C-alpha cells in the first residue's frame, strides 16, 4: 500500500469525525481535495519546485492520524520554554486544541482567537469566506492533503481599527511517535488593524512524526501584521508548512521565518501584493547533522507601487543540506514596483550543501528590481584575526557563525522571541560554556 492509499483509507474512517462535517460547502471542499491528493500523492522531485527536496521517505513511513483527544502526555516544561512572556496563547497538541494550555482571557472586544474547529461551529459563514481563498489555485499534494485531513488549527480575526498591544502566539506541539498532525490556520485583519502573531512548531523527545500545516493570511486595507514562524521540530520529524498571504491596498506584512528543526522540513511563503502594499520577508535556517531544510518564497506584485524586501540567510554543517528558492513576479499592471532579494549562505563543512535559486520574473517596464546570492565559508582572515587576540579556533568559528546568523535574529521586534531564538541558535554550536557571554 502506497502513502496515498494509506491516507485515503484513514480518510474514510475519519471523515465523519472531522470538524465542520455538517457544513455542505466544507464537505465538498474536503472531498475535492481528497480526490486530488488520491490522484497525485505527495510532490515528486520531477516537479520543478520540488527538484531539490525528495519526500519519497514519506511514501515508506506511514504516519497515523490523530483520532480523538491526544493520547500522549504533554511535556509542560517544553511548552513553558516555548511560551512568550505576556502573549495570548493558543496551544494545539498533536493537531488538537488544548484549552488547558491556552491563554485567551482579556482579548480586546471583537477580537476572535480560537480553534478553527470551534470557529466552524460559531462563525461558519465567516470561515466560508476565508478558507482556501489565498492558497495557490493549482495546489500541490501537501496543500490538498491539509485541506482534506485537517483536524483543527488557529482562527484569528481582528476587526477594523483594532490594534493588539500584545503578541498572539500559536504553539503546535507533537507528542505521538509516528503521529500525524494536520492543521489549517486562518488569520484575517480588517482595515487599519494591527497585530503580531507567532507560530511555533515543536515536539517532544526524539519522536518521529509528520506535521503538515497551512496558514492563510488576509491583510486588509492599510492594516499591518508582523508574522513569525519558528520551526523547531525534533531531529527525526518531518515538517511541511505553507504560509500564503494576500495584502489589500496599502497593507503591510513583515514575515520572519526561522527553521532550526526537523529531519526533513520545508516551508513555503507566498505573498500577493495589492496597490502600494509593502512586504518584508526575512528568514534564517540552520541545518546540521543530516537535516534537509527547504525554504521556498514567492511574491506576486499584482498592482502598482508595491514594495518588497526579501533577506534570507542559511547555515549548513556536517552532512546537512539547505535549499532556498526565492521568486518575485512583477505583473504587467504592477508599474512602479520596487523589489529586492538577498540570499547569503554559509557552509561549515566540506560535506554540507546549500542550493540557492533566486528568480525575477518581470512583465512591467517601470520597475526597480534586484537580487543577489552568495554561498561561501568562514573567512580565514577573520578567524586568524580572532586567534591573534587569544581566541582558540573552535571558539572563533562559533563567534563568526553566531554573528552571521544573529544579524537576522536582531531584526525580530519581540524581545522574548529574540531571546528564545538566540538560545536555539546557540544550542547548535559547541563550546556551550561560553554561551552565557554572548546573550
GROMACS .gro file of C-alpha atoms in nm:
model
  439
    1UNK     CA    1   0.000   0.000   0.000
    2UNK     CA    2   0.146   0.338  -0.100
    3UNK     CA    3   0.112   0.656   0.105
    4UNK     CA    4  -0.186   0.797  -0.086
    5UNK     CA    5  -0.379   0.471  -0.045
    6UNK     CA    6  -0.287   0.457   0.325
    7UNK     CA    7  -0.426   0.804   0.395
    8UNK     CA    8  -0.731   0.752   0.173
    9UNK     CA    9  -0.822   0.450   0.387
   10UNK     CA   10  -0.787   0.660   0.702
   11UNK     CA   11  -0.992   0.939   0.543
   12UNK     CA   12  -1.288   0.705   0.513
   13UNK     CA   13  -1.260   0.635   0.885
   14UNK     CA   14  -1.203   1.000   0.982
   15UNK     CA   15  -1.444   1.187   0.754
   16UNK     CA   16  -1.742   1.180   0.990
   17UNK     CA   17  -1.523   1.290   1.284
   18UNK     CA   18  -1.360   1.591   1.115
   19UNK     CA   19  -1.473   1.940   1.222
   20UNK     CA   20  -1.741   2.106   1.013
   21UNK     CA   21  -1.868   1.780   0.865
   22UNK     CA   22  -2.224   1.918   0.896
   23UNK     CA   23  -2.140   2.203   0.653
   24UNK     CA   24  -2.210   2.105   0.288
   25UNK     CA   25  -1.958   2.356   0.146
   26UNK     CA   26  -1.679   2.219   0.366
   27UNK     CA   27  -1.762   1.855   0.287
   28UNK     CA   28  -1.738   1.937  -0.085
   29UNK     CA   29  -1.408   2.118  -0.034
   30UNK     CA   30  -1.262   1.826   0.160
   31UNK     CA   31  -1.381   1.565  -0.088
   32UNK     CA   32  -1.240   1.756  -0.386
   33UNK     CA   33  -0.905   1.793  -0.207
   34UNK     CA   34  -0.903   1.430  -0.105
   35UNK     CA   35  -0.964   1.326  -0.466
   36UNK     CA   36  -0.675   1.543  -0.587
   37UNK     CA   37  -0.442   1.401  -0.324
   38UNK     CA   38  -0.554   1.046  -0.402
   39UNK     CA   39  -0.466   1.102  -0.769
   40UNK     CA   40  -0.136   1.288  -0.723
   41UNK     CA   41   0.001   1.185  -0.382
   42UNK     CA   42   0.284   1.388  -0.231
   43UNK     CA   43   0.500   1.603  -0.463
   44UNK     CA   44   0.786   1.449  -0.658
   45UNK     CA   45   1.133   1.585  -0.749
   46UNK     CA   46   1.012   1.563  -1.109
   47UNK     CA   47   0.816   1.880  -1.032
   48UNK     CA   48   1.036   2.187  -1.082
   49UNK     CA   49   0.952   2.345  -0.745
   50UNK     CA   50   1.046   2.021  -0.567
   51UNK     CA   51   1.361   1.929  -0.760
   52UNK     CA   52   1.588   1.974  -0.456
   53UNK     CA   53   1.360   1.809  -0.199
   54UNK     CA   54   1.267   1.443  -0.224
   55UNK     CA   55   0.984   1.336   0.007
   56UNK     CA   56   0.997   0.971  -0.103
   57UNK     CA   57   1.060   0.876   0.262
   58UNK     CA   58   0.700   0.969   0.332
   59UNK     CA   59   0.591   0.702   0.086
   60UNK     CA   60   0.761   0.438   0.301
   61UNK     CA   61   0.698   0.574   0.651
   62UNK     CA   62   0.321   0.583   0.703
   63UNK     CA   63   0.206   0.808   0.985
   64UNK     CA   64  -0.115   0.759   1.180
   65UNK     CA   65  -0.367   1.046   1.201
   66UNK     CA   66  -0.490   1.152   1.543
   67UNK     CA   67  -0.837   1.020   1.631
   68UNK     CA   68  -1.000   1.176   1.936
   69UNK     CA   69  -0.802   1.354   2.204
   70UNK     CA   70  -0.419   1.329   2.211
   71UNK     CA   71  -0.305   1.015   2.392
   72UNK     CA   72   0.048   1.123   2.482
   73UNK     CA   73   0.147   1.322   2.788
   74UNK     CA   74   0.230   1.684   2.714
   75UNK     CA   75   0.576   1.799   2.821
   76UNK     CA   76   0.475   2.105   3.020
   77UNK     CA   77   0.838   2.210   3.071
   78UNK     CA   78   0.894   2.215   2.695
   79UNK     CA   79   0.578   2.419   2.647
   80UNK     CA   80   0.686   2.662   2.918
   81UNK     CA   81   1.021   2.713   2.744
   82UNK     CA   82   0.844   2.796   2.417
   83UNK     CA   83   0.594   3.040   2.564
   84UNK     CA   84   0.648   3.411   2.508
   85UNK     CA   85   0.614   3.638   2.806
   86UNK     CA   86   0.288   3.834   2.811
   87UNK     CA   87   0.146   3.681   2.492
   88UNK     CA   88  -0.202   3.547   2.436
   89UNK     CA   89  -0.167   3.178   2.362
   90UNK     CA   90  -0.337   2.909   2.153
   91UNK     CA   91  -0.189   2.559   2.201
   92UNK     CA   92  -0.251   2.257   1.979
   93UNK     CA   93  -0.127   1.918   2.094
   94UNK     CA   94  -0.099   1.658   1.817
   95UNK     CA   95  -0.313   1.882   1.600
   96UNK     CA   96  -0.597   1.926   1.851
   97UNK     CA   97  -0.676   2.240   2.052
   98UNK     CA   98  -0.577   2.229   2.418
   99UNK     CA   99  -0.794   2.454   2.635
  100UNK     CA  100  -0.582   2.354   2.935
  101UNK     CA  101  -0.265   2.512   2.799
  102UNK     CA  102  -0.414   2.810   2.612
  103UNK     CA  103  -0.449   3.165   2.744
  104UNK     CA  104  -0.707   3.385   2.573
  105UNK     CA  105  -0.852   3.593   2.858
  106UNK     CA  106  -0.890   3.970   2.819
  107UNK     CA  107  -0.870   3.985   2.442
  108UNK     CA  108  -0.988   4.323   2.310
  109UNK     CA  109  -1.357   4.348   2.228
  110UNK     CA  110  -1.442   4.200   1.889
  111UNK     CA  111  -1.112   4.010   1.850
  112UNK     CA  112  -1.152   3.638   1.786
  113UNK     CA  113  -0.869   3.397   1.874
  114UNK     CA  114  -0.986   3.040   1.900
  115UNK     CA  115  -0.954   2.699   1.741
  116UNK     CA  116  -1.074   2.653   1.384
  117UNK     CA  117  -1.291   2.362   1.496
  118UNK     CA  118  -1.471   2.592   1.740
  119UNK     CA  119  -1.495   2.869   1.480
  120UNK     CA  120  -1.664   2.634   1.231
  121UNK     CA  121  -1.941   2.592   1.489
  122UNK     CA  122  -1.967   2.958   1.591
  123UNK     CA  123  -1.874   3.153   1.275
  124UNK     CA  124  -1.935   2.919   0.976
  125UNK     CA  125  -2.021   3.199   0.731
  126UNK     CA  126  -1.708   3.394   0.822
  127UNK     CA  127  -1.491   3.083   0.776
  128UNK     CA  128  -1.652   3.001   0.441
  129UNK     CA  129  -1.541   3.338   0.305
  130UNK     CA  130  -1.179   3.284   0.415
  131UNK     CA  131  -1.088   2.915   0.397
  132UNK     CA  132  -0.897   2.811   0.085
  133UNK     CA  133  -0.914   3.161  -0.063
  134UNK     CA  134  -0.543   3.252  -0.051
  135UNK     CA  135  -0.368   2.921  -0.129
  136UNK     CA  136  -0.240   2.875  -0.488
  137UNK     CA  137  -0.506   2.797  -0.746
  138UNK     CA  138  -0.308   2.493  -0.856
  139UNK     CA  139  -0.241   2.330  -0.520
  140UNK     CA  140   0.022   2.058  -0.487
  141UNK     CA  141  -0.027   1.738  -0.287
  142UNK     CA  142   0.059   1.876   0.057
  143UNK     CA  143  -0.193   2.160   0.032
  144UNK     CA  144  -0.465   1.923  -0.087
  145UNK     CA  145  -0.367   1.689   0.196
  146UNK     CA  146  -0.413   1.957   0.464
  147UNK     CA  147  -0.744   2.070   0.314
  148UNK     CA  148  -0.886   1.719   0.325
  149UNK     CA  149  -0.745   1.598   0.656
  150UNK     CA  150  -0.714   1.898   0.891
  151UNK     CA  151  -0.841   1.828   1.241
  152UNK     CA  152  -0.804   2.177   1.380
  153UNK     CA  153  -0.595   2.492   1.369
  154UNK     CA  154  -0.599   2.853   1.480
  155UNK     CA  155  -0.856   3.110   1.377
  156UNK     CA  156  -0.764   3.473   1.437
  157UNK     CA  157  -0.991   3.758   1.327
  158UNK     CA  158  -0.911   4.120   1.413
  159UNK     CA  159  -1.184   4.373   1.331
  160UNK     CA  160  -1.129   4.709   1.167
  161UNK     CA  161  -0.922   4.958   1.361
  162UNK     CA  162  -0.818   4.720   1.639
  163UNK     CA  163  -0.452   4.725   1.742
  164UNK     CA  164  -0.324   4.440   1.961
  165UNK     CA  165  -0.084   4.568   2.224
  166UNK     CA  166   0.047   4.218   2.296
  167UNK     CA  167   0.156   3.939   2.061
  168UNK     CA  168  -0.058   3.633   1.996
  169UNK     CA  169   0.130   3.302   1.995
  170UNK     CA  170   0.015   2.975   1.840
  171UNK     CA  171   0.208   2.665   1.952
  172UNK     CA  172   0.173   2.336   1.761
  173UNK     CA  173   0.326   2.064   1.979
  174UNK     CA  174   0.365   1.696   1.881
  175UNK     CA  175   0.388   1.410   2.133
  176UNK     CA  176   0.298   1.089   1.946
  177UNK     CA  177   0.568   0.870   1.789
  178UNK     CA  178   0.472   0.805   1.425
  179UNK     CA  179   0.185   1.050   1.470
  180UNK     CA  180   0.038   1.283   1.211
  181UNK     CA  181  -0.076   1.638   1.290
  182UNK     CA  182  -0.266   1.819   1.014
  183UNK     CA  183  -0.378   2.176   1.078
  184UNK     CA  184  -0.513   2.478   0.891
  185UNK     CA  185  -0.469   2.826   1.037
  186UNK     CA  186  -0.674   3.127   0.927
  187UNK     CA  187  -0.565   3.483   1.007
  188UNK     CA  188  -0.764   3.785   0.894
  189UNK     CA  189  -0.704   4.154   0.971
  190UNK     CA  190  -0.964   4.404   0.860
  191UNK     CA  191  -0.899   4.763   0.758
  192UNK     CA  192  -0.649   4.957   0.975
  193UNK     CA  193  -0.598   4.665   1.218
  194UNK     CA  194  -0.252   4.577   1.351
  195UNK     CA  195  -0.113   4.270   1.526
  196UNK     CA  196   0.189   4.048   1.591
  197UNK     CA  197   0.145   3.672   1.552
  198UNK     CA  198   0.400   3.399   1.633
  199UNK     CA  199   0.360   3.041   1.509
  200UNK     CA  200   0.578   2.787   1.691
  201UNK     CA  201   0.622   2.423   1.587
  202UNK     CA  202   0.797   2.177   1.818
  203UNK     CA  203   0.779   1.824   1.959
  204UNK     CA  204   0.888   1.612   2.248
  205UNK     CA  205   1.193   1.387   2.285
  206UNK     CA  206   1.330   1.207   1.982
  207UNK     CA  207   0.992   1.127   1.830
  208UNK     CA  208   0.947   1.076   1.458
  209UNK     CA  209   0.623   1.232   1.335
  210UNK     CA  210   0.479   1.435   1.047
  211UNK     CA  211   0.346   1.789   1.080
  212UNK     CA  212   0.150   1.933   0.788
  213UNK     CA  213   0.019   2.285   0.839
  214UNK     CA  214  -0.112   2.560   0.612
  215UNK     CA  215  -0.165   2.920   0.724
  216UNK     CA  216  -0.376   3.159   0.518
  217UNK     CA  217  -0.341   3.530   0.591
  218UNK     CA  218  -0.561   3.817   0.471
  219UNK     CA  219  -0.435   4.167   0.550
  220UNK     CA  220  -0.697   4.437   0.490
  221UNK     CA  221  -0.653   4.788   0.354
  222UNK     CA  222  -0.390   4.986   0.548
  223UNK     CA  223  -0.361   4.704   0.803
  224UNK     CA  224  -0.030   4.571   0.934
  225UNK     CA  225   0.082   4.227   1.050
  226UNK     CA  226   0.412   4.110   1.194
  227UNK     CA  227   0.414   3.733   1.146
  228UNK     CA  228   0.682   3.500   1.281
  229UNK     CA  229   0.727   3.128   1.233
  230UNK     CA  230   0.969   2.926   1.449
  231UNK     CA  231   1.015   2.569   1.327
  232UNK     CA  232   1.196   2.374   1.599
  233UNK     CA  233   1.077   2.017   1.543
  234UNK     CA  234   1.264   1.709   1.670
  235UNK     CA  235   1.563   1.572   1.482
  236UNK     CA  236   1.364   1.273   1.347
  237UNK     CA  237   1.049   1.457   1.245
  238UNK     CA  238   0.908   1.568   0.911
  239UNK     CA  239   0.751   1.908   0.856
  240UNK     CA  240   0.562   2.073   0.573
  241UNK     CA  241   0.439   2.427   0.628
  242UNK     CA  242   0.279   2.674   0.394
  243UNK     CA  243   0.217   3.045   0.464
  244UNK     CA  244   0.002   3.212   0.200
  245UNK     CA  245  -0.080   3.583   0.236
  246UNK     CA  246  -0.289   3.835   0.046
  247UNK     CA  247  -0.246   4.208   0.104
  248UNK     CA  248  -0.504   4.472   0.017
  249UNK     CA  249  -0.426   4.833  -0.078
  250UNK     CA  250  -0.152   4.990   0.139
  251UNK     CA  251  -0.132   4.683   0.363
  252UNK     CA  252   0.193   4.585   0.535
  253UNK     CA  253   0.326   4.236   0.608
  254UNK     CA  254   0.651   4.153   0.785
  255UNK     CA  255   0.719   3.780   0.790
  256UNK     CA  256   1.018   3.624   0.967
  257UNK     CA  257   1.083   3.252   0.915
  258UNK     CA  258   1.324   3.064   1.147
  259UNK     CA  259   1.399   2.698   1.071
  260UNK     CA  260   1.616   2.500   1.311
  261UNK     CA  261   1.448   2.159   1.346
  262UNK     CA  262   1.324   1.854   1.162
  263UNK     CA  263   1.499   1.578   0.973
  264UNK     CA  264   1.326   1.695   0.656
  265UNK     CA  265   1.139   2.025   0.663
  266UNK     CA  266   1.002   2.260   0.402
  267UNK     CA  267   0.818   2.589   0.434
  268UNK     CA  268   0.658   2.783   0.150
  269UNK     CA  269   0.589   3.154   0.192
  270UNK     CA  270   0.377   3.324  -0.076
  271UNK     CA  271   0.251   3.681  -0.079
  272UNK     CA  272   0.019   3.866  -0.317
  273UNK     CA  273   0.052   4.245  -0.303
  274UNK     CA  274  -0.222   4.496  -0.379
  275UNK     CA  275  -0.179   4.864  -0.471
  276UNK     CA  276   0.102   5.031  -0.270
  277UNK     CA  277   0.129   4.730  -0.040
  278UNK     CA  278   0.454   4.650   0.138
  279UNK     CA  279   0.604   4.311   0.212
  280UNK     CA  280   0.918   4.221   0.404
  281UNK     CA  281   1.030   3.858   0.417
  282UNK     CA  282   1.323   3.767   0.643
  283UNK     CA  283   1.449   3.420   0.719
  284UNK     CA  284   1.720   3.206   0.873
  285UNK     CA  285   1.780   2.833   0.861
  286UNK     CA  286   2.045   2.629   1.041
  287UNK     CA  287   2.093   2.270   0.923
  288UNK     CA  288   2.329   2.029   1.097
  289UNK     CA  289   2.370   1.652   1.109
  290UNK     CA  290   2.177   1.511   0.813
  291UNK     CA  291   1.894   1.762   0.821
  292UNK     CA  292   1.735   1.881   0.498
  293UNK     CA  293   1.576   2.227   0.533
  294UNK     CA  294   1.399   2.385   0.237
  295UNK     CA  295   1.252   2.737   0.213
  296UNK     CA  296   1.054   2.850  -0.091
  297UNK     CA  297   0.926   3.206  -0.134
  298UNK     CA  298   0.706   3.363  -0.400
  299UNK     CA  299   0.599   3.727  -0.413
  300UNK     CA  300   0.338   3.841  -0.666
  301UNK     CA  301   0.333   4.214  -0.734
  302UNK     CA  302  -0.015   4.240  -0.886
  303UNK     CA  303  -0.074   4.617  -0.862
  304UNK     CA  304   0.126   4.941  -0.896
  305UNK     CA  305   0.358   5.098  -0.638
  306UNK     CA  306   0.425   4.785  -0.432
  307UNK     CA  307   0.745   4.740  -0.232
  308UNK     CA  308   0.907   4.414  -0.126
  309UNK     CA  309   1.228   4.334   0.058
  310UNK     CA  310   1.349   3.978   0.099
  311UNK     CA  311   1.653   3.881   0.309
  312UNK     CA  312   1.742   3.518   0.384
  313UNK     CA  313   2.044   3.353   0.538
  314UNK     CA  314   2.128   2.985   0.558
  315UNK     CA  315   2.389   2.785   0.750
  316UNK     CA  316   2.472   2.418   0.685
  317UNK     CA  317   2.721   2.197   0.864
  318UNK     CA  318   2.814   1.828   0.888
  319UNK     CA  319   2.633   1.646   0.603
  320UNK     CA  320   2.326   1.868   0.605
  321UNK     CA  321   2.158   2.025   0.306
  322UNK     CA  322   1.980   2.357   0.276
  323UNK     CA  323   1.762   2.489  -0.003
  324UNK     CA  324   1.645   2.841  -0.075
  325UNK     CA  325   1.433   2.929  -0.376
  326UNK     CA  326   1.303   3.283  -0.400
  327UNK     CA  327   1.089   3.413  -0.683
  328UNK     CA  328   0.948   3.760  -0.743
  329UNK     CA  329   0.686   3.805  -1.017
  330UNK     CA  330   0.601   4.158  -1.134
  331UNK     CA  331   0.275   4.151  -1.330
  332UNK     CA  332   0.215   4.385  -1.628
  333UNK     CA  333  -0.012   4.618  -1.430
  334UNK     CA  334   0.239   4.647  -1.141
  335UNK     CA  335   0.427   4.957  -1.259
  336UNK     CA  336   0.643   5.148  -1.005
  337UNK     CA  337   0.730   4.823  -0.827
  338UNK     CA  338   1.037   4.831  -0.601
  339UNK     CA  339   1.164   4.481  -0.515
  340UNK     CA  340   1.492   4.348  -0.374
  341UNK     CA  341   1.605   3.999  -0.277
  342UNK     CA  342   1.921   3.893  -0.095
  343UNK     CA  343   2.032   3.543  -0.001
  344UNK     CA  344   2.360   3.472   0.181
  345UNK     CA  345   2.468   3.123   0.282
  346UNK     CA  346   2.743   2.977   0.498
  347UNK     CA  347   2.892   2.627   0.468
  348UNK     CA  348   3.059   2.493   0.781
  349UNK     CA  349   3.192   2.167   0.638
  350UNK     CA  350   3.306   2.020   0.308
  351UNK     CA  351   3.014   1.775   0.307
  352UNK     CA  352   2.742   2.034   0.362
  353UNK     CA  353   2.545   2.169   0.066
  354UNK     CA  354   2.319   2.466   0.003
  355UNK     CA  355   2.126   2.515  -0.321
  356UNK     CA  356   2.010   2.871  -0.391
  357UNK     CA  357   1.779   2.973  -0.673
  358UNK     CA  358   1.682   3.344  -0.683
  359UNK     CA  359   1.445   3.440  -0.965
  360UNK     CA  360   1.300   3.763  -1.103
  361UNK     CA  361   1.011   3.748  -1.349
  362UNK     CA  362   0.931   4.099  -1.470
  363UNK     CA  363   0.643   4.183  -1.704
  364UNK     CA  364   0.641   4.562  -1.648
  365UNK     CA  365   0.891   4.823  -1.768
  366UNK     CA  366   0.882   5.094  -1.500
  367UNK     CA  367   1.022   4.896  -1.207
  368UNK     CA  368   1.323   4.876  -0.978
  369UNK     CA  369   1.421   4.515  -0.905
  370UNK     CA  370   1.742   4.345  -0.791
  371UNK     CA  371   1.865   4.022  -0.638
  372UNK     CA  372   2.191   3.877  -0.510
  373UNK     CA  373   2.315   3.546  -0.374
  374UNK     CA  374   2.636   3.417  -0.211
  375UNK     CA  375   2.745   3.076  -0.086
  376UNK     CA  376   3.076   3.055   0.097
  377UNK     CA  377   3.274   2.953   0.403
  378UNK     CA  378   3.401   3.142   0.706
  379UNK     CA  379   3.666   3.400   0.622
  380UNK     CA  380   4.013   3.257   0.715
  381UNK     CA  381   4.141   3.610   0.777
  382UNK     CA  382   3.862   3.679   1.027
  383UNK     CA  383   3.943   3.352   1.207
  384UNK     CA  384   4.312   3.443   1.214
  385UNK     CA  385   4.230   3.790   1.348
  386UNK     CA  386   4.044   3.642   1.646
  387UNK     CA  387   4.315   3.380   1.705
  388UNK     CA  388   4.578   3.653   1.712
  389UNK     CA  389   4.386   3.804   2.003
  390UNK     CA  390   4.386   3.489   2.211
  391UNK     CA  391   4.068   3.317   2.090
  392UNK     CA  392   4.103   2.947   2.005
  393UNK     CA  393   3.996   2.834   1.659
  394UNK     CA  394   3.669   2.649   1.754
  395UNK     CA  395   3.550   2.950   1.955
  396UNK     CA  396   3.647   3.187   1.676
  397UNK     CA  397   3.445   2.983   1.426
  398UNK     CA  398   3.147   2.979   1.662
  399UNK     CA  399   3.166   3.354   1.717
  400UNK     CA  400   3.169   3.425   1.344
  401UNK     CA  401   2.887   3.179   1.278
  402UNK     CA  402   2.676   3.329   1.553
  403UNK     CA  403   2.743   3.682   1.427
  404UNK     CA  404   2.642   3.580   1.072
  405UNK     CA  405   2.309   3.441   1.194
  406UNK     CA  406   2.243   3.699   1.463
  407UNK     CA  407   2.214   3.979   1.210
  408UNK     CA  408   1.883   3.819   1.111
  409UNK     CA  409   1.780   3.747   1.470
  410UNK     CA  410   1.830   4.113   1.562
  411UNK     CA  411   1.553   4.204   1.316
  412UNK     CA  412   1.298   4.033   1.544
  413UNK     CA  413   1.094   4.302   1.718
  414UNK     CA  414   0.965   4.087   2.006
  415UNK     CA  415   1.234   4.070   2.276
  416UNK     CA  416   1.109   3.745   2.433
  417UNK     CA  417   1.108   3.573   2.093
  418UNK     CA  418   1.452   3.713   2.014
  419UNK     CA  419   1.593   3.558   2.335
  420UNK     CA  420   1.430   3.223   2.255
  421UNK     CA  421   1.571   3.218   1.902
  422UNK     CA  422   1.920   3.314   2.019
  423UNK     CA  423   1.908   3.028   2.269
  424UNK     CA  424   1.802   2.789   1.991
  425UNK     CA  425   2.083   2.915   1.771
  426UNK     CA  426   2.349   2.874   2.038
  427UNK     CA  427   2.234   2.520   2.116
  428UNK     CA  428   2.362   2.415   1.774
  429UNK     CA  429   2.711   2.546   1.842
  430UNK     CA  430   2.976   2.374   2.055
  431UNK     CA  431   3.161   2.547   2.339
  432UNK     CA  432   2.842   2.572   2.546
  433UNK     CA  433   3.035   2.710   2.842
  434UNK     CA  434   3.074   3.047   2.671
  435UNK     CA  435   2.711   3.084   2.553
  436UNK     CA  436   2.615   3.293   2.855
  437UNK     CA  437   2.868   3.554   2.748
  438UNK     CA  438   2.706   3.602   2.407
  439UNK     CA  439   2.349   3.694   2.510
   0.00000   0.00000   0.00000
